Amino acid sequence: MAVKDKKPEIRFTGFTDAWEPREFSDIFNLSQGLQIEISKRFVNPGENMYFYITNEFLKSDSNERYYIYNPPESVLCDENDILMTRTGNTGIVVTDVKGCYHNNFFKIQYESKDYDKYFICNYLSTPNMQKKILNSAGSSTIPDLSHKSFYKLVGSFPDIIEQKNISDFLINLDNLITLHQRKYDKLVIVKKFMLEKMFPKDGANVPEIRFKGFTGVWEQNKLNYYIETSNEKNVSNSFTKNDVLSVSGEFGIVNQIEFQGRSFAGVSVSNYGIVNIGDIVYTKSPLKANPYGIIKTNKRKAGIVSTLYAIYHPKEMTNSNFVQYYFESDYRLNRYLKPLVNKGAKNDMKVTNDNALLGLVIFPSYDEQTKIAGLFEHLDHFITLHQRELEKLKNIKKSMLEKMFVQEV
């Protein structure tokens, strides 16, 4: 990377001039937003009302929106403006939004004939510039970037034509990321919908959506009718610490070292339980959405787990992958486990491996189990493909933010 002569590591053909270092005070003007008291925030839009841009707006899972009546013109912004958080989660850059902005934001104004909006947004978001912004915000519990500290920052800029070339490339990359994110999100929603519709509701004995050719009612039995406790131990030490497994709510049963970067096993693993492919594991550890633990099927390779886990073998009439999908519904899983589990003072699960099988479940025939499991495996495959593509594109974007801009020291 050529820092001394102010040129980026990756550059479009035809651009050779050094980038010009500029102090931010020479090219930017800041204005600060307004703190609006809660009693003057409205949940419904109306005439002369403006969307109120707060930190809540930055949360992808938030649906909270407020509107302000007739705010001062000095705190209004439109899609061409750049906003940046100045306190708390300092340095988050926002654009393409219209409304009035909170006191936690700066509006960054610039001369549009010399500087490109998306170039500025991406430059401020580079890892190097983010580090400089956070350092300038101070080391207190809540970082707070002042006007003075922002103006002292220095960046290097090419001419407007090169800025626009960089912006166009990154916009196209962002569009690809958005496209794959939407596809991924849609598949996740489809899976959640099918987890509800392809299993009977409470009190019913058939699901709402069913494969053609299956008409019989599902049977209600205790779970121990379908799976049985395994007491197979690693006494011969055929498995080592490298084979210790962990159970993740999102990723299922995974190798502990590959997933967490290290093994948390004790000195000896001879008393660990053996988990074969197709075995079912109950994790007696609470998660936020699953306070009584989770139930997953081993789909990868055999390994071992500590005595804190319960291991089960599927019986002949049971497709073990179906068992996992049955319990992938948080509602079904929590409803099943709650009557069986006593939680201790340390939030530990007080239930024996055998007693965890005494709850009632409702399963179809083996053939229908297999058909349902196959559908969800197909969905999971496509979800994983889009997730990997999404991660790949995000890593490319991260790399480009490092290599297409001059990294100031």
Coordinates of C-alpha atoms in Angstrom, one line a residue:
M1 CA 0.0 0.0 0.0
A2 CA 1.5 3.3 -1.1
V3 CA 0.8 5.7 1.8
K4 CA 3.7 8.1 1.3
D5 CA 2.7 9.1 -2.2
K6 CA -1.0 9.1 -1.4
K7 CA -2.2 6.5 -3.8
P8 CA -4.5 3.6 -3.0
E9 CA -3.5 0.0 -3.4
I10 CA -6.3 -0.8 -6.0
R11 CA -7.1 1.8 -8.6
F12 CA -9.0 2.0 -11.9
T13 CA -7.0 2.2 -15.1
G14 CA -6.2 5.7 -16.3
F15 CA -5.9 7.3 -12.8
T16 CA -2.3 8.0 -11.8
D17 CA -2.3 11.3 -9.9
A18 CA -1.6 11.3 -6.1
W19 CA -4.6 11.9 -3.9
E20 CA -4.7 15.3 -2.2
P21 CA -4.6 15.4 1.7
R22 CA -7.2 17.7 3.1
E23 CA -8.2 18.6 6.6
F24 CA -11.9 18.1 7.1
S25 CA -12.4 21.7 8.2
D26 CA -11.4 22.8 4.7
I27 CA -14.1 20.7 2.9
F28 CA -16.9 20.0 5.4
N29 CA -19.4 22.0 7.4
L30 CA -21.3 20.4 10.3
S31 CA -24.7 21.0 11.7
Q32 CA -26.1 19.2 14.7
G33 CA -29.6 17.7 15.2
L34 CA -32.2 18.4 17.8
Q35 CA -33.4 16.6 20.9
I36 CA -37.2 16.4 20.7
E37 CA -39.0 15.5 23.9
I38 CA -41.0 12.3 23.8
S39 CA -44.4 14.1 24.3
K40 CA -43.8 15.8 20.9
R41 CA -43.0 12.6 19.0
F42 CA -46.0 11.2 17.1
V43 CA -46.3 7.6 15.8
N44 CA -48.4 8.6 12.8
P45 CA -47.4 10.9 9.9
G46 CA -49.4 14.0 9.0
E47 CA -49.3 17.3 7.3
N48 CA -46.1 19.3 8.1
M49 CA -44.7 16.3 10.0
Y50 CA -41.3 14.9 9.4
F51 CA -39.8 11.5 10.0
Y52 CA -37.6 11.7 13.1
I53 CA -34.2 10.1 12.5
T54 CA -32.8 8.6 15.7
N55 CA -30.4 5.8 16.7
E56 CA -33.5 3.5 16.7
F57 CA -33.7 4.0 13.0
L58 CA -30.3 2.4 12.6
K59 CA -31.4 -0.9 14.1
S60 CA -32.3 -3.3 11.3
D61 CA -34.9 -5.2 13.4
S62 CA -36.7 -2.0 14.7
N63 CA -40.1 -1.0 13.4
E64 CA -40.3 2.0 15.7
R65 CA -40.9 5.3 13.8
Y66 CA -41.7 8.8 15.1
Y67 CA -42.7 12.0 13.4
I68 CA -42.1 15.6 14.4
Y69 CA -44.5 18.5 13.7
N70 CA -42.9 21.5 12.0
P71 CA -39.3 21.1 13.2
P72 CA -36.8 23.9 12.5
E73 CA -35.4 24.0 9.0
S74 CA -31.8 23.8 10.4
V75 CA -32.4 20.1 11.4
L76 CA -34.0 18.9 8.2
C77 CA -32.2 16.7 5.7
D78 CA -33.1 15.0 2.4
E79 CA -31.8 12.0 0.4
N80 CA -28.7 14.0 -0.8
D81 CA -27.4 14.8 2.7
I82 CA -25.0 12.7 4.7
L83 CA -25.6 12.1 8.4
M84 CA -23.2 10.5 10.9
T85 CA -23.7 9.5 14.5
R86 CA -21.6 11.6 16.8
T87 CA -22.2 10.0 20.2
G88 CA -22.7 6.5 21.6
N89 CA -22.3 4.3 18.5
T90 CA -20.1 7.0 16.9
G91 CA -19.2 7.0 13.3
I92 CA -22.2 5.3 11.6
V93 CA -22.9 7.0 8.3
V94 CA -26.4 7.4 6.9
T95 CA -27.7 8.8 3.6
D96 CA -30.7 8.5 1.3
V97 CA -33.1 9.4 4.1
K98 CA -35.4 12.4 4.4
G99 CA -36.7 13.9 7.7
C100 CA -35.4 15.7 10.7
Y101 CA -32.4 14.3 12.6
H102 CA -31.7 13.8 16.3
N103 CA -29.1 15.5 18.4
N104 CA -27.0 12.4 18.2
F105 CA -26.3 13.1 14.5
F106 CA -24.1 15.5 12.5
K107 CA -25.2 16.6 9.1
I108 CA -22.1 16.7 6.9
Q109 CA -22.3 19.4 4.2
Y110 CA -19.8 19.6 1.3
E111 CA -19.3 21.2 -2.1
S112 CA -21.0 18.7 -4.5
K113 CA -19.1 19.8 -7.6
D114 CA -15.8 18.7 -5.9
Y115 CA -16.9 15.8 -3.8
D116 CA -19.2 12.8 -4.4
K117 CA -21.7 11.8 -1.7
Y118 CA -21.2 8.1 -1.9
F119 CA -17.4 8.5 -2.0
I120 CA -17.6 10.4 1.2
C121 CA -19.9 7.9 2.8
N122 CA -17.7 5.0 2.0
Y123 CA -14.5 6.8 2.9
L124 CA -15.9 7.7 6.4
S125 CA -16.8 4.0 6.7
T126 CA -13.4 2.6 5.9
P127 CA -11.8 0.7 8.9
N128 CA -8.9 3.2 9.0
M129 CA -11.2 6.3 9.1
Q130 CA -13.6 4.6 11.6
K131 CA -10.6 4.0 13.9
K132 CA -9.6 7.7 13.6
I133 CA -13.2 8.9 14.3
L134 CA -13.5 6.7 17.4
N135 CA -10.1 7.8 18.7
S136 CA -11.2 11.4 18.2
A137 CA -14.4 10.8 20.1
G138 CA -12.5 10.1 23.3
S139 CA -12.2 7.1 25.7
S140 CA -15.1 7.8 28.0
T141 CA -17.9 5.2 28.6
I142 CA -20.0 6.9 25.9
P143 CA -17.9 8.2 23.0
D144 CA -18.8 11.8 22.0
L145 CA -17.3 13.4 18.8
S146 CA -17.2 17.2 18.9
H147 CA -17.3 19.5 16.0
K148 CA -13.7 20.5 16.7
S149 CA -12.4 16.9 16.8
F150 CA -14.2 16.1 13.5
Y151 CA -12.7 19.2 11.8
K152 CA -9.2 18.1 12.8
L153 CA -9.4 14.8 10.9
V154 CA -7.4 14.5 7.7
G155 CA -8.3 12.5 4.6
S156 CA -6.9 12.1 1.1
F157 CA -9.2 12.7 -1.9
P158 CA -8.8 12.2 -5.7
D159 CA -10.5 14.3 -8.3
I160 CA -14.3 14.1 -8.7
I161 CA -14.1 11.8 -11.7
E162 CA -12.1 9.1 -9.8
Q163 CA -14.4 9.6 -6.8
K164 CA -17.5 8.8 -9.0
N165 CA -15.8 5.7 -10.5
I166 CA -15.1 4.4 -7.0
S167 CA -18.7 5.2 -5.9
D168 CA -20.2 3.5 -8.9
F169 CA -18.3 0.3 -8.3
L170 CA -19.2 0.2 -4.6
I171 CA -22.9 1.1 -5.3
N172 CA -23.0 -1.9 -7.7
L173 CA -21.4 -4.1 -5.0
D174 CA -23.9 -2.8 -2.4
N175 CA -26.8 -3.6 -4.8
L176 CA -25.5 -7.2 -5.1
I177 CA -25.3 -7.5 -1.3
T178 CA -28.8 -6.2 -1.0
L179 CA -30.1 -8.6 -3.6
H180 CA -28.6 -11.6 -1.9
Q181 CA -29.7 -10.3 1.5
R182 CA -33.3 -10.1 0.3
K183 CA -33.1 -13.6 -1.2
Y184 CA -31.7 -14.9 2.0
D185 CA -34.3 -13.1 4.1
K186 CA -37.2 -14.5 1.9
L187 CA -35.9 -18.1 2.3
V188 CA -35.7 -17.7 6.0
I189 CA -39.3 -16.4 6.1
V190 CA -40.5 -19.3 3.8
K191 CA -38.8 -21.8 6.2
K192 CA -40.4 -20.2 9.2
F193 CA -43.8 -20.3 7.5
M194 CA -43.4 -23.9 6.5
L195 CA -42.3 -24.9 10.1
E196 CA -45.7 -23.6 11.2
K197 CA -47.9 -25.0 8.4
M198 CA -46.3 -28.4 7.8
F199 CA -46.8 -29.5 11.4
P200 CA -50.3 -29.8 13.2
K201 CA -51.4 -26.9 15.3
D202 CA -52.4 -27.5 18.9
G203 CA -55.3 -29.8 19.1
A204 CA -55.1 -30.9 15.4
N205 CA -53.9 -34.2 14.1
V206 CA -53.0 -33.2 10.5
P207 CA -51.0 -30.2 9.2
E208 CA -52.4 -27.4 7.1
I209 CA -49.9 -28.0 4.3
R210 CA -49.2 -31.6 3.3
F211 CA -47.5 -33.5 0.5
K212 CA -49.8 -35.2 -2.0
G213 CA -50.5 -38.8 -1.2
F214 CA -50.4 -38.5 2.6
T215 CA -53.9 -38.6 4.2
G216 CA -53.6 -40.5 7.5
V217 CA -53.7 -38.7 10.9
W218 CA -50.5 -38.0 12.8
E219 CA -50.0 -40.1 15.9
Q220 CA -49.5 -38.6 19.4
N221 CA -47.0 -40.5 21.6
K222 CA -44.4 -39.7 24.2
L223 CA -41.1 -38.8 22.5
N224 CA -39.5 -42.0 23.9
Y225 CA -41.7 -44.0 21.5
Y226 CA -39.6 -42.5 18.7
I227 CA -36.1 -42.1 20.2
E228 CA -34.1 -43.7 23.0
T229 CA -31.4 -42.7 25.4
S230 CA -27.9 -43.5 24.4
N231 CA -25.3 -44.4 27.0
E232 CA -22.4 -45.0 24.6
K233 CA -19.2 -43.6 26.1
N234 CA -15.8 -42.9 24.7
V235 CA -14.2 -45.4 27.1
S236 CA -11.7 -46.6 24.4
N237 CA -10.7 -43.0 23.7
S238 CA -11.3 -43.6 20.0
F239 CA -12.3 -39.9 19.9
T240 CA -10.0 -37.1 21.1
K241 CA -10.4 -33.4 22.1
N242 CA -10.3 -32.7 18.4
D243 CA -13.6 -34.5 18.0
V244 CA -15.6 -32.6 20.7
L245 CA -18.9 -31.2 19.5
S246 CA -20.9 -28.2 20.4
V247 CA -24.5 -27.5 19.8
S248 CA -25.5 -24.1 18.3
G249 CA -29.1 -22.8 18.0
E250 CA -28.3 -21.5 14.5
F251 CA -25.8 -24.0 13.1
G252 CA -26.8 -27.2 14.8
I253 CA -24.2 -29.7 15.9
V254 CA -20.7 -28.5 15.0
N255 CA -17.1 -29.4 15.8
Q256 CA -16.1 -27.3 18.8
I257 CA -12.7 -26.3 17.6
E258 CA -13.9 -25.4 14.1
F259 CA -16.8 -23.4 15.4
Q260 CA -15.3 -21.8 18.6
G261 CA -11.6 -21.8 17.8
R262 CA -10.6 -24.1 20.7
S263 CA -11.6 -27.1 22.7
F264 CA -13.2 -26.6 26.1
A265 CA -12.8 -30.3 27.0
G266 CA -11.3 -31.4 30.3
V267 CA -8.1 -33.4 30.7
S268 CA -9.8 -36.7 29.9
V269 CA -12.6 -37.2 27.4
S270 CA -13.2 -41.0 28.2
N271 CA -16.5 -40.3 29.9
Y272 CA -17.8 -38.2 27.1
G273 CA -20.8 -39.5 25.2
I274 CA -20.4 -40.6 21.6
V275 CA -22.6 -38.9 19.0
N276 CA -23.0 -40.8 15.8
I277 CA -24.4 -39.3 12.6
G278 CA -28.2 -39.3 12.9
D279 CA -28.1 -39.1 16.7
I280 CA -30.1 -36.5 18.5
V281 CA -28.6 -34.2 21.2
Y282 CA -30.5 -32.3 23.9
T283 CA -28.5 -29.3 25.2
K284 CA -29.4 -28.5 28.7
S285 CA -28.3 -24.9 28.5
P286 CA -30.7 -21.9 28.2
L287 CA -30.7 -19.6 25.1
K288 CA -32.6 -16.3 24.8
A289 CA -35.3 -17.8 22.6
N290 CA -35.1 -21.3 24.2
P291 CA -34.9 -21.0 28.0
Y292 CA -35.1 -24.8 28.4
G293 CA -32.4 -25.8 26.0
I294 CA -32.4 -27.0 22.3
I295 CA -32.7 -30.3 20.5
K296 CA -30.6 -30.9 17.4
T297 CA -29.6 -33.8 15.1
N298 CA -26.0 -34.6 14.2
K299 CA -25.9 -34.2 10.4
R300 CA -22.1 -33.9 9.9
K301 CA -19.7 -36.4 11.4
A302 CA -19.4 -38.5 14.6
G303 CA -17.9 -37.0 17.7
I304 CA -18.3 -36.7 21.4
V305 CA -20.0 -34.4 23.9
S306 CA -19.6 -33.8 27.6
T307 CA -22.0 -35.3 30.2
L308 CA -24.0 -32.1 30.2
Y309 CA -25.6 -33.2 27.0
A310 CA -28.2 -35.9 26.5
I311 CA -27.8 -38.2 23.5
Y312 CA -30.5 -40.2 21.8
H313 CA -30.7 -42.8 19.0
P314 CA -33.6 -42.7 16.6
K315 CA -35.8 -45.8 16.6
E316 CA -36.7 -47.6 13.3
M317 CA -39.9 -45.7 12.7
T318 CA -38.1 -42.3 13.2
N319 CA -36.3 -40.0 10.7
S320 CA -33.8 -38.2 13.0
N321 CA -33.7 -35.1 10.7
F322 CA -37.4 -34.8 11.1
V323 CA -37.0 -34.7 14.9
Q324 CA -34.7 -31.6 14.5
Y325 CA -37.2 -29.8 12.2
Y326 CA -40.1 -30.7 14.6
F327 CA -38.2 -28.8 17.3
E328 CA -36.9 -26.0 15.2
S329 CA -40.1 -24.1 16.0
D330 CA -39.3 -22.2 19.2
Y331 CA -43.0 -22.4 20.2
R332 CA -43.1 -26.3 19.8
L333 CA -39.7 -26.8 21.5
N334 CA -40.4 -24.5 24.5
R335 CA -43.9 -25.9 24.9
Y336 CA -42.6 -29.4 24.9
L337 CA -39.7 -28.9 27.4
K338 CA -41.3 -26.5 29.9
P339 CA -43.4 -29.1 31.8
L340 CA -40.4 -31.5 32.0
V341 CA -37.6 -29.2 33.1
N342 CA -37.0 -27.7 36.6
K343 CA -34.6 -24.8 36.4
G344 CA -32.1 -24.5 39.3
A345 CA -30.8 -21.4 41.1
K346 CA -27.9 -21.2 38.6
N347 CA -30.3 -21.5 35.6
D348 CA -29.2 -25.1 35.1
M349 CA -31.6 -27.7 33.7
K350 CA -32.8 -30.3 36.2
V351 CA -34.1 -33.1 34.1
T352 CA -32.7 -36.6 33.5
N353 CA -31.9 -37.8 30.0
D354 CA -34.8 -40.3 30.2
N355 CA -37.3 -37.9 31.7
A356 CA -36.6 -35.4 28.9
L357 CA -38.4 -37.9 26.6
L358 CA -41.6 -38.1 28.6
G359 CA -43.4 -35.3 26.8
L360 CA -46.0 -35.7 24.1
V361 CA -45.2 -35.2 20.4
I362 CA -47.3 -35.8 17.3
F363 CA -45.5 -37.4 14.4
P364 CA -46.6 -38.8 11.0
S365 CA -45.5 -42.1 9.3
Y366 CA -41.8 -42.6 8.6
D367 CA -42.3 -42.0 4.9
E368 CA -44.0 -38.6 5.6
Q369 CA -41.3 -37.7 8.1
T370 CA -38.7 -38.4 5.4
K371 CA -40.5 -36.3 2.9
I372 CA -40.9 -33.3 5.2
A373 CA -37.3 -33.6 6.4
G374 CA -36.1 -33.6 2.7
L375 CA -38.0 -30.4 2.0
F376 CA -36.4 -28.6 4.9
E377 CA -32.9 -30.0 4.1
H378 CA -33.4 -28.5 0.6
L379 CA -34.5 -25.2 2.0
D380 CA -31.5 -25.2 4.4
H381 CA -29.2 -25.9 1.5
F382 CA -30.4 -22.8 -0.4
I383 CA -30.3 -20.7 2.7
T384 CA -26.7 -21.7 3.3
L385 CA -25.7 -21.0 -0.3
H386 CA -27.2 -17.4 -0.1
Q387 CA -25.6 -16.9 3.3
R388 CA -22.2 -17.9 2.0
E389 CA -22.6 -15.7 -1.1
L390 CA -23.6 -12.8 1.2
E391 CA -20.6 -13.3 3.4
K392 CA -18.3 -13.5 0.4
L393 CA -19.7 -10.2 -1.0
K394 CA -19.4 -8.5 2.4
N395 CA -15.8 -9.6 2.7
I396 CA -15.1 -8.2 -0.8
K397 CA -16.7 -4.9 0.2
K398 CA -14.6 -4.8 3.4
S399 CA -11.4 -5.5 1.4
M400 CA -12.3 -2.8 -1.2
L401 CA -12.9 -0.2 1.6
E402 CA -9.3 -1.0 2.7
K403 CA -7.6 -1.1 -0.7
M404 CA -9.5 1.5 -2.8
F405 CA -8.9 4.4 -0.4
V406 CA -5.7 5.9 0.8
Q407 CA -5.2 4.7 4.4
E408 CA -4.0 7.7 6.4
V409 CA -1.4 7.0 9.2

